[in-house]
Structures are given as C-alpha cells and as structure tokens.
Tab-separated table of C-alpha atoms in Angstrom:
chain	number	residue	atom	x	y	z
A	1	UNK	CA	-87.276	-54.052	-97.945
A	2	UNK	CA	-85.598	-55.057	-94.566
A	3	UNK	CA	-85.238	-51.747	-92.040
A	4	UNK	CA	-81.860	-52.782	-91.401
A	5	UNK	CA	-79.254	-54.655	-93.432
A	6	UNK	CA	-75.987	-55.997	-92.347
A	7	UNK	CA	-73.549	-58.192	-94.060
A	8	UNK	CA	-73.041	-61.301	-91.417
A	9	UNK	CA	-69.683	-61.894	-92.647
A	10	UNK	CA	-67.738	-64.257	-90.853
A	11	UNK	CA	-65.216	-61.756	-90.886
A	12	UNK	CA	-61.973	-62.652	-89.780
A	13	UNK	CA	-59.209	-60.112	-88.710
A	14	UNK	CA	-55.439	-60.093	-86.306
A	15	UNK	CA	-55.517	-59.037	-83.054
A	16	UNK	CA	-54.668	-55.615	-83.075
A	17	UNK	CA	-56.680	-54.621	-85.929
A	18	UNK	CA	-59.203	-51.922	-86.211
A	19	UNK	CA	-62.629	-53.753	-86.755
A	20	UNK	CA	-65.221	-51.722	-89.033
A	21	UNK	CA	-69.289	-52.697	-89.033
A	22	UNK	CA	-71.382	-50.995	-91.067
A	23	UNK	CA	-75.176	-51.127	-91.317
A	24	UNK	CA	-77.580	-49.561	-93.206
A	25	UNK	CA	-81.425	-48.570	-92.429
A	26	UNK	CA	-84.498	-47.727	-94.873
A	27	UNK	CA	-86.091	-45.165	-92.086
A	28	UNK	CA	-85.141	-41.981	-92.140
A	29	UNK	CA	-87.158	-41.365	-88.967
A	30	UNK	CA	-85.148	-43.487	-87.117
A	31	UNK	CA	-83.487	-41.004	-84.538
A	32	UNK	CA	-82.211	-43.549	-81.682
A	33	UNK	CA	-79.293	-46.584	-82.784
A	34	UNK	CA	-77.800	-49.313	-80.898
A	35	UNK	CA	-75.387	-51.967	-81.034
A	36	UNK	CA	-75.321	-55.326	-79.050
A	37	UNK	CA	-72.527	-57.997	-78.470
A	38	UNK	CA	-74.066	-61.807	-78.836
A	39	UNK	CA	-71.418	-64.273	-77.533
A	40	UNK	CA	-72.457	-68.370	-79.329
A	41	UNK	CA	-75.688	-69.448	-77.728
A	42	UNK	CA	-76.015	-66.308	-75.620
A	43	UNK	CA	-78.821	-63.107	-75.644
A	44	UNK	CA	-77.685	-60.225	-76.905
A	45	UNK	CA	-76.469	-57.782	-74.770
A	46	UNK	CA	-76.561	-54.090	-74.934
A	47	UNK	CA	-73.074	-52.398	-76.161
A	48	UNK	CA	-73.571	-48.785	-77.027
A	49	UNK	CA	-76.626	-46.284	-78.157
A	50	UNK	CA	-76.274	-43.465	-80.057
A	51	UNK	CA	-78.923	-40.776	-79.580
A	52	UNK	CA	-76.813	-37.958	-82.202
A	53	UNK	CA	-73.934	-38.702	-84.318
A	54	UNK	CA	-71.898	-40.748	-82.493
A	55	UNK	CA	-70.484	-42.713	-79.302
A	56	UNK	CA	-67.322	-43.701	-77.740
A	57	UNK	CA	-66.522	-46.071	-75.017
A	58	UNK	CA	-63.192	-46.988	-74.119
A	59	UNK	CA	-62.007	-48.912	-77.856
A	60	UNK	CA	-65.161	-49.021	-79.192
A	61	UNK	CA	-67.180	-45.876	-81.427
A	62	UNK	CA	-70.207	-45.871	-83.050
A	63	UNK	CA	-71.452	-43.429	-85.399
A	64	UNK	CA	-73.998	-42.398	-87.583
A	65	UNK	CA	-74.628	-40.783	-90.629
A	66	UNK	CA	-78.209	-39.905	-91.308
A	67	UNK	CA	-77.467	-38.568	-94.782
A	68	UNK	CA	-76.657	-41.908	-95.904
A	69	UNK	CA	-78.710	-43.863	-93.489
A	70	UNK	CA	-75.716	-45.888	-92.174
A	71	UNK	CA	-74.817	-46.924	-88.808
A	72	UNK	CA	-70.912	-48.074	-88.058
A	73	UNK	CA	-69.218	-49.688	-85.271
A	74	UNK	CA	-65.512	-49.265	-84.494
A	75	UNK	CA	-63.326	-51.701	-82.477
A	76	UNK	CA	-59.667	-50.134	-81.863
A	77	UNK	CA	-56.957	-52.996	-80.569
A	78	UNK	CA	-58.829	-55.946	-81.299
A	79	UNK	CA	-58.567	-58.280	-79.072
A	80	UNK	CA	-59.723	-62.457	-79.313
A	81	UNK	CA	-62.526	-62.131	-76.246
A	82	UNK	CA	-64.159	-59.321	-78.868
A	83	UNK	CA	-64.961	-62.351	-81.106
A	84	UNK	CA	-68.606	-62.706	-81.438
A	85	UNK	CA	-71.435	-61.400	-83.253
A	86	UNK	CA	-72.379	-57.621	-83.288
A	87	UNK	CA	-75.753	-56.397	-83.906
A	88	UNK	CA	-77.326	-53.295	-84.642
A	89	UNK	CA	-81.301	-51.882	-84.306
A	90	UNK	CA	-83.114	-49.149	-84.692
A	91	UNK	CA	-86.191	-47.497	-83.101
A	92	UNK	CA	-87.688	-46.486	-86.848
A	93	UNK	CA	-91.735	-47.537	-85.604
A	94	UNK	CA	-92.431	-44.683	-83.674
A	95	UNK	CA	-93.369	-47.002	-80.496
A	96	UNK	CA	-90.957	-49.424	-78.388
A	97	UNK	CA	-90.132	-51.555	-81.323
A	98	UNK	CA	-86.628	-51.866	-82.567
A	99	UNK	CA	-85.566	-53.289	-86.095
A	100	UNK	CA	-82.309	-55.228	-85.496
A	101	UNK	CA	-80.192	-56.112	-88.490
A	102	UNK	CA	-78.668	-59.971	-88.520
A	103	UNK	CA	-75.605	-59.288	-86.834
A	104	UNK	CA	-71.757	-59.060	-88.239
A	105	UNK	CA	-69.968	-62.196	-86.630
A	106	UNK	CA	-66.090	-61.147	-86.238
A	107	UNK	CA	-63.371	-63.699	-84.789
A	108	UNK	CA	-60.246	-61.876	-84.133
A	109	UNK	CA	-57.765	-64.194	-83.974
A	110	UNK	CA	-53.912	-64.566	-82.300
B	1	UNK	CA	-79.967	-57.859	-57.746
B	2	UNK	CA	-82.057	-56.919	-61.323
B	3	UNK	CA	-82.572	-58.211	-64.451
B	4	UNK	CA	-84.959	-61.017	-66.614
B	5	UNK	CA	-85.215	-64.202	-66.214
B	6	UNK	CA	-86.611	-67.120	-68.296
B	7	UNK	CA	-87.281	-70.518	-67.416
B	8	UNK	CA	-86.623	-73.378	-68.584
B	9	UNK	CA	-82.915	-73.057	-69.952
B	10	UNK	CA	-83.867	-75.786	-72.199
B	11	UNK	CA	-87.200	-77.734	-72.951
B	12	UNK	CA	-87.823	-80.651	-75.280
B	13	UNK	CA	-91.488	-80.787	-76.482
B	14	UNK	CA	-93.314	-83.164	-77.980
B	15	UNK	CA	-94.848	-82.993	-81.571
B	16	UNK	CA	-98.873	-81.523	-81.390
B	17	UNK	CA	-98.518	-80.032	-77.535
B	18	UNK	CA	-98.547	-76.726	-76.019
B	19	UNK	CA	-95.640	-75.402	-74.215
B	20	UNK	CA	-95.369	-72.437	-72.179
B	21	UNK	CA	-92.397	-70.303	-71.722
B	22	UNK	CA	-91.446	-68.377	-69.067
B	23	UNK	CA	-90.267	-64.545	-68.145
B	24	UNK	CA	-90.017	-62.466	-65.271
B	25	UNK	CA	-87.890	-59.076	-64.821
B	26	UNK	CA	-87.451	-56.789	-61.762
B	27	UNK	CA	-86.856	-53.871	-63.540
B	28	UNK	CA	-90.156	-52.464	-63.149
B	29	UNK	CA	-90.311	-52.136	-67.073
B	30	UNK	CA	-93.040	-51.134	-69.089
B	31	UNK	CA	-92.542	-52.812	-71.906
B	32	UNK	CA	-92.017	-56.548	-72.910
B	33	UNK	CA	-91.145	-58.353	-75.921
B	34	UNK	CA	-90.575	-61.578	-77.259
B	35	UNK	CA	-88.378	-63.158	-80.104
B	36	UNK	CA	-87.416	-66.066	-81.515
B	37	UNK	CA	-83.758	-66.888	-83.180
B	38	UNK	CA	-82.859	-69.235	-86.021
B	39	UNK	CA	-79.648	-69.212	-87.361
B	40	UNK	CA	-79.333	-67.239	-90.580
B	41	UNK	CA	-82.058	-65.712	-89.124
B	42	UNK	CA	-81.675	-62.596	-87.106
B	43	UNK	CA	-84.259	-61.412	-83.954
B	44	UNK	CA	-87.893	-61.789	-85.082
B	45	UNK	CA	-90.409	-60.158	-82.932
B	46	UNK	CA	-93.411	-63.004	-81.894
B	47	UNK	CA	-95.274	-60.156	-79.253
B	48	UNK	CA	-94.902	-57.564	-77.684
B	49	UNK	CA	-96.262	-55.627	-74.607
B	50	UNK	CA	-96.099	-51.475	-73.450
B	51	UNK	CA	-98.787	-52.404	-70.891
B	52	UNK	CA	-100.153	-54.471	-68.345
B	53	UNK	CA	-103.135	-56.103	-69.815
B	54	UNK	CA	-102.319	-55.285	-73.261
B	55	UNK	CA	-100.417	-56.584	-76.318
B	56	UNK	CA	-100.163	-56.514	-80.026
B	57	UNK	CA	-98.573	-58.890	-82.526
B	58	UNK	CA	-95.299	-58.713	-83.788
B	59	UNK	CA	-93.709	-60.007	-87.065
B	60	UNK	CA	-94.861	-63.542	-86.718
B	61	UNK	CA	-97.109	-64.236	-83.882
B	62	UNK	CA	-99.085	-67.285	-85.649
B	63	UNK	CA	-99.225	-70.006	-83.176
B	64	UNK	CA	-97.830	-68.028	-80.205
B	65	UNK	CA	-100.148	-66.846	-77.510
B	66	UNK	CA	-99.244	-64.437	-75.056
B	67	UNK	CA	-100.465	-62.505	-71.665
B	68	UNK	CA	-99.600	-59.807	-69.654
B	69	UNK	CA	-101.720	-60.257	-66.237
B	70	UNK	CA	-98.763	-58.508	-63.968
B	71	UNK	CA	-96.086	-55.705	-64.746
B	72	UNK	CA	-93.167	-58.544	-64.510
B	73	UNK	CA	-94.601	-61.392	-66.238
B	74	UNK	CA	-95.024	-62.363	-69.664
B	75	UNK	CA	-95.219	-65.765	-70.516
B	76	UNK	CA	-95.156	-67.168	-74.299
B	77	UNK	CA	-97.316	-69.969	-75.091
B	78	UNK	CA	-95.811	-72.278	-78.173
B	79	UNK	CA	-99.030	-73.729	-79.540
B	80	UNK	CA	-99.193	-77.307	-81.727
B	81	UNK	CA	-100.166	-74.982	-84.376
B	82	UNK	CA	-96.594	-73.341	-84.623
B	83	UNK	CA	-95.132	-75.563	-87.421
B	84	UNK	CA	-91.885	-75.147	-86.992
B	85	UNK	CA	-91.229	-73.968	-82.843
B	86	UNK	CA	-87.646	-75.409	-82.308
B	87	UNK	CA	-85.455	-72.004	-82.131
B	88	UNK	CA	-83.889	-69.923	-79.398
B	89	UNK	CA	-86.245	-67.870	-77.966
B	90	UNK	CA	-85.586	-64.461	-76.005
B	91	UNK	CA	-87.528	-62.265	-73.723
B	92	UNK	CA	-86.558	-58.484	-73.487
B	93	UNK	CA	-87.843	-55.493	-71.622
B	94	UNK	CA	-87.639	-51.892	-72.019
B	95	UNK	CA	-88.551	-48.784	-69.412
B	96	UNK	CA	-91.214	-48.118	-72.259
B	97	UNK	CA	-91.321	-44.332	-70.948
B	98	UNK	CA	-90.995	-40.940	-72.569
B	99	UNK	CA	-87.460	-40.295	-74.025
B	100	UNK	CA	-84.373	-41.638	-75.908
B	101	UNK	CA	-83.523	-44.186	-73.617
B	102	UNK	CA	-86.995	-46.069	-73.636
B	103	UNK	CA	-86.091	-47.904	-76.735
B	104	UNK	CA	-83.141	-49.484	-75.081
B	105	UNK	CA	-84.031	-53.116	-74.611
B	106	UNK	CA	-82.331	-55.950	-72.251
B	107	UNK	CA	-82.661	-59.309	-72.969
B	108	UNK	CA	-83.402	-62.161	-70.875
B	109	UNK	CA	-80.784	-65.771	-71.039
B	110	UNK	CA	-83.423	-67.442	-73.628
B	111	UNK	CA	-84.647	-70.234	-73.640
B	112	UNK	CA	-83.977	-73.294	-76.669
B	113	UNK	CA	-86.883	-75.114	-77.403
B	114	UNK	CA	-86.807	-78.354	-79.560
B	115	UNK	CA	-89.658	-80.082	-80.926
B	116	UNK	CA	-88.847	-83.746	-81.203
C-alpha cells in the first residue's frame, strides 16, 4: 500500500472557485505534512507545512485530520496562475524521508 | 544568494554509457536526496544522504551510484545498467537537524536526461 494517495485529476474549475485537494496517508505516525506547487517541467516547490491541524496563508489552508489520516488543501479565489500541479508528503519514516503522493493537477480557467 | 543547483539543464546520453549528474546547494544542509520523475509517476527516491560520507538507498537505486565527499555536493551517477534512465531528475536538500522543520525539503531546477 502507497503512504500517500492522491487522485491526479485533471481537475478543472472557474476562476473564482474554491479549489479542494484531499490526500490520504497509511502512517499514523506521520506527525509533519506538506504541500508543494509544481508548475509543467518545473521542481516542486515548497507551499505550506503543517506541524498540528492546520495552516493558512493568505488564500490558501491546509489541514489535517489525523483521525481519518487525510490531508486537504484549500485554494479561496482561484485564480488561472494557481494552475498547476499540487503535491502533498509526509515525514511517516521516522528519518529525513518524505512520502509524496502524485500530485492533483488543477487548471483554473477564465 | 542560496539555494541548489544542478547541472546540466538538459543532457542527451548515449545507449550503454555512464552519465553523471550534478548538485550543489549553499544552504549548509545536512541532508540530500535524489529523485527521478516520470509522468504518471510521482517523486521516487534513487538516494539519499543525512551525512557527509554516508548514504543509503532509496526506493529504486539499481543502476544509480552516488557520493557524498563534501557537505554541498552530491552527484548522481546514471550507470549503462539503468534500463530505462530518460526521466526528470531532481536534487533536494533538507537542514536534516532536530525538529519539525528538518523534514522540509527544497528542490533543485532538475535536470532531463534522455537516453537516445
């Protein structure tokens, strides 16, 4: 079993819309979560972590709920340069490792 | 100003030889790592490094080599016995120390290979 799943999508959605990613993780002794933004043909690069229950940074949250092992990404007032493909990891090894899902790819479009 | 480079942006590669990739950071980081991308594919983890000098294998490290002589370097070696090397491959570092934050990792501009 893969320590984190995410559907890749392509998900499609208005500008304006509230974009929801969800992933979900097989550790429960996963304690540390992060997100990352990869633009086309780019690395990824580091969007929010989330050390408790949640995050918030301008139109984007992040939560988690441990309970259910699920991680979710919020994008409020979506706009078209928030098109690209949204990652999440984990730090469930107990060393420096992270377990990254396969990304949600989102174009918001005009 | 810091971050991680690699080196070449892109490299073309002959069927049956070596190639060496390269990566440098300036963030006096611990830790290293290396993937490789394919589409469909997600991040998989080739090596990785917490130390100078040392390094263990990742997810699928057969036919990559690896080193870790200085604290800034750590150069990937795609050997002929790789059967299938032409992928996006990305270098990341992390502070590696005590505490939440050490898992936070920053990636490098990767580098596409292609076998031809």
């Amino acid at each position: 079993r893969k320590e984190v799943e995410q559907d890749p999508g392509p998900f499609n959605v208005p500008e304006g819309a509230t974009v929801a990613f969800n992933c979900t993780y097989s550790n429960s002794a996963s304690q540390s979560f992060f997100w990352y933004r990869q633009d086309c043909r780019k690395e990824p690069k580091l969007l929010m972590s989330v050390y408790s229950s949640g995050n918030e940074d301008g139109r984007f949250t992040a939560q988690v709920d441990k309970s259910s092992k699920y991680i979710s990404l919020f994008i409020r007032d979506s706009q078209p340069s928030d098109s690209a493909t949204y990652l999440c990891a984990t730090a469930p090894y107990g060393n420096n490792r992270l377990a990254f899902g396969k990304g949600n790819q989102v174009v918001v479009i005009p | 100003d810091g971050g991680i480079t690699q080196s070449p942006k892109y490299l073309f590669r002959k069927e049956g030889q070596n190639v060496t990739l390269s990566c440098e950071q300036n963030l006096n980081h611990d830790a290293m790592y290396w993937y490789r991308q394919d589409p469909g594919q997600g991040l998989r983890l080739i090596y990785y490094s917490q130390i100078v000098n040392d390094f263990q294998k990742g997810d699928i490290a057969e036919g990559y080599s690896v080193s870790r002589e200085k604290k800034e370097s750590f150069p990937l070696t795609v050997t002929s016995a790789q059967k299938n090397p032409t992928a996006f491959y990305l270098c990341a570092s992390s502070t590696g120390l005590a505490g939440g934050r050490r898992y936070e990792q920053f990636f490098g501009p990767g580098t596409r290979l292609t076998v031809l």
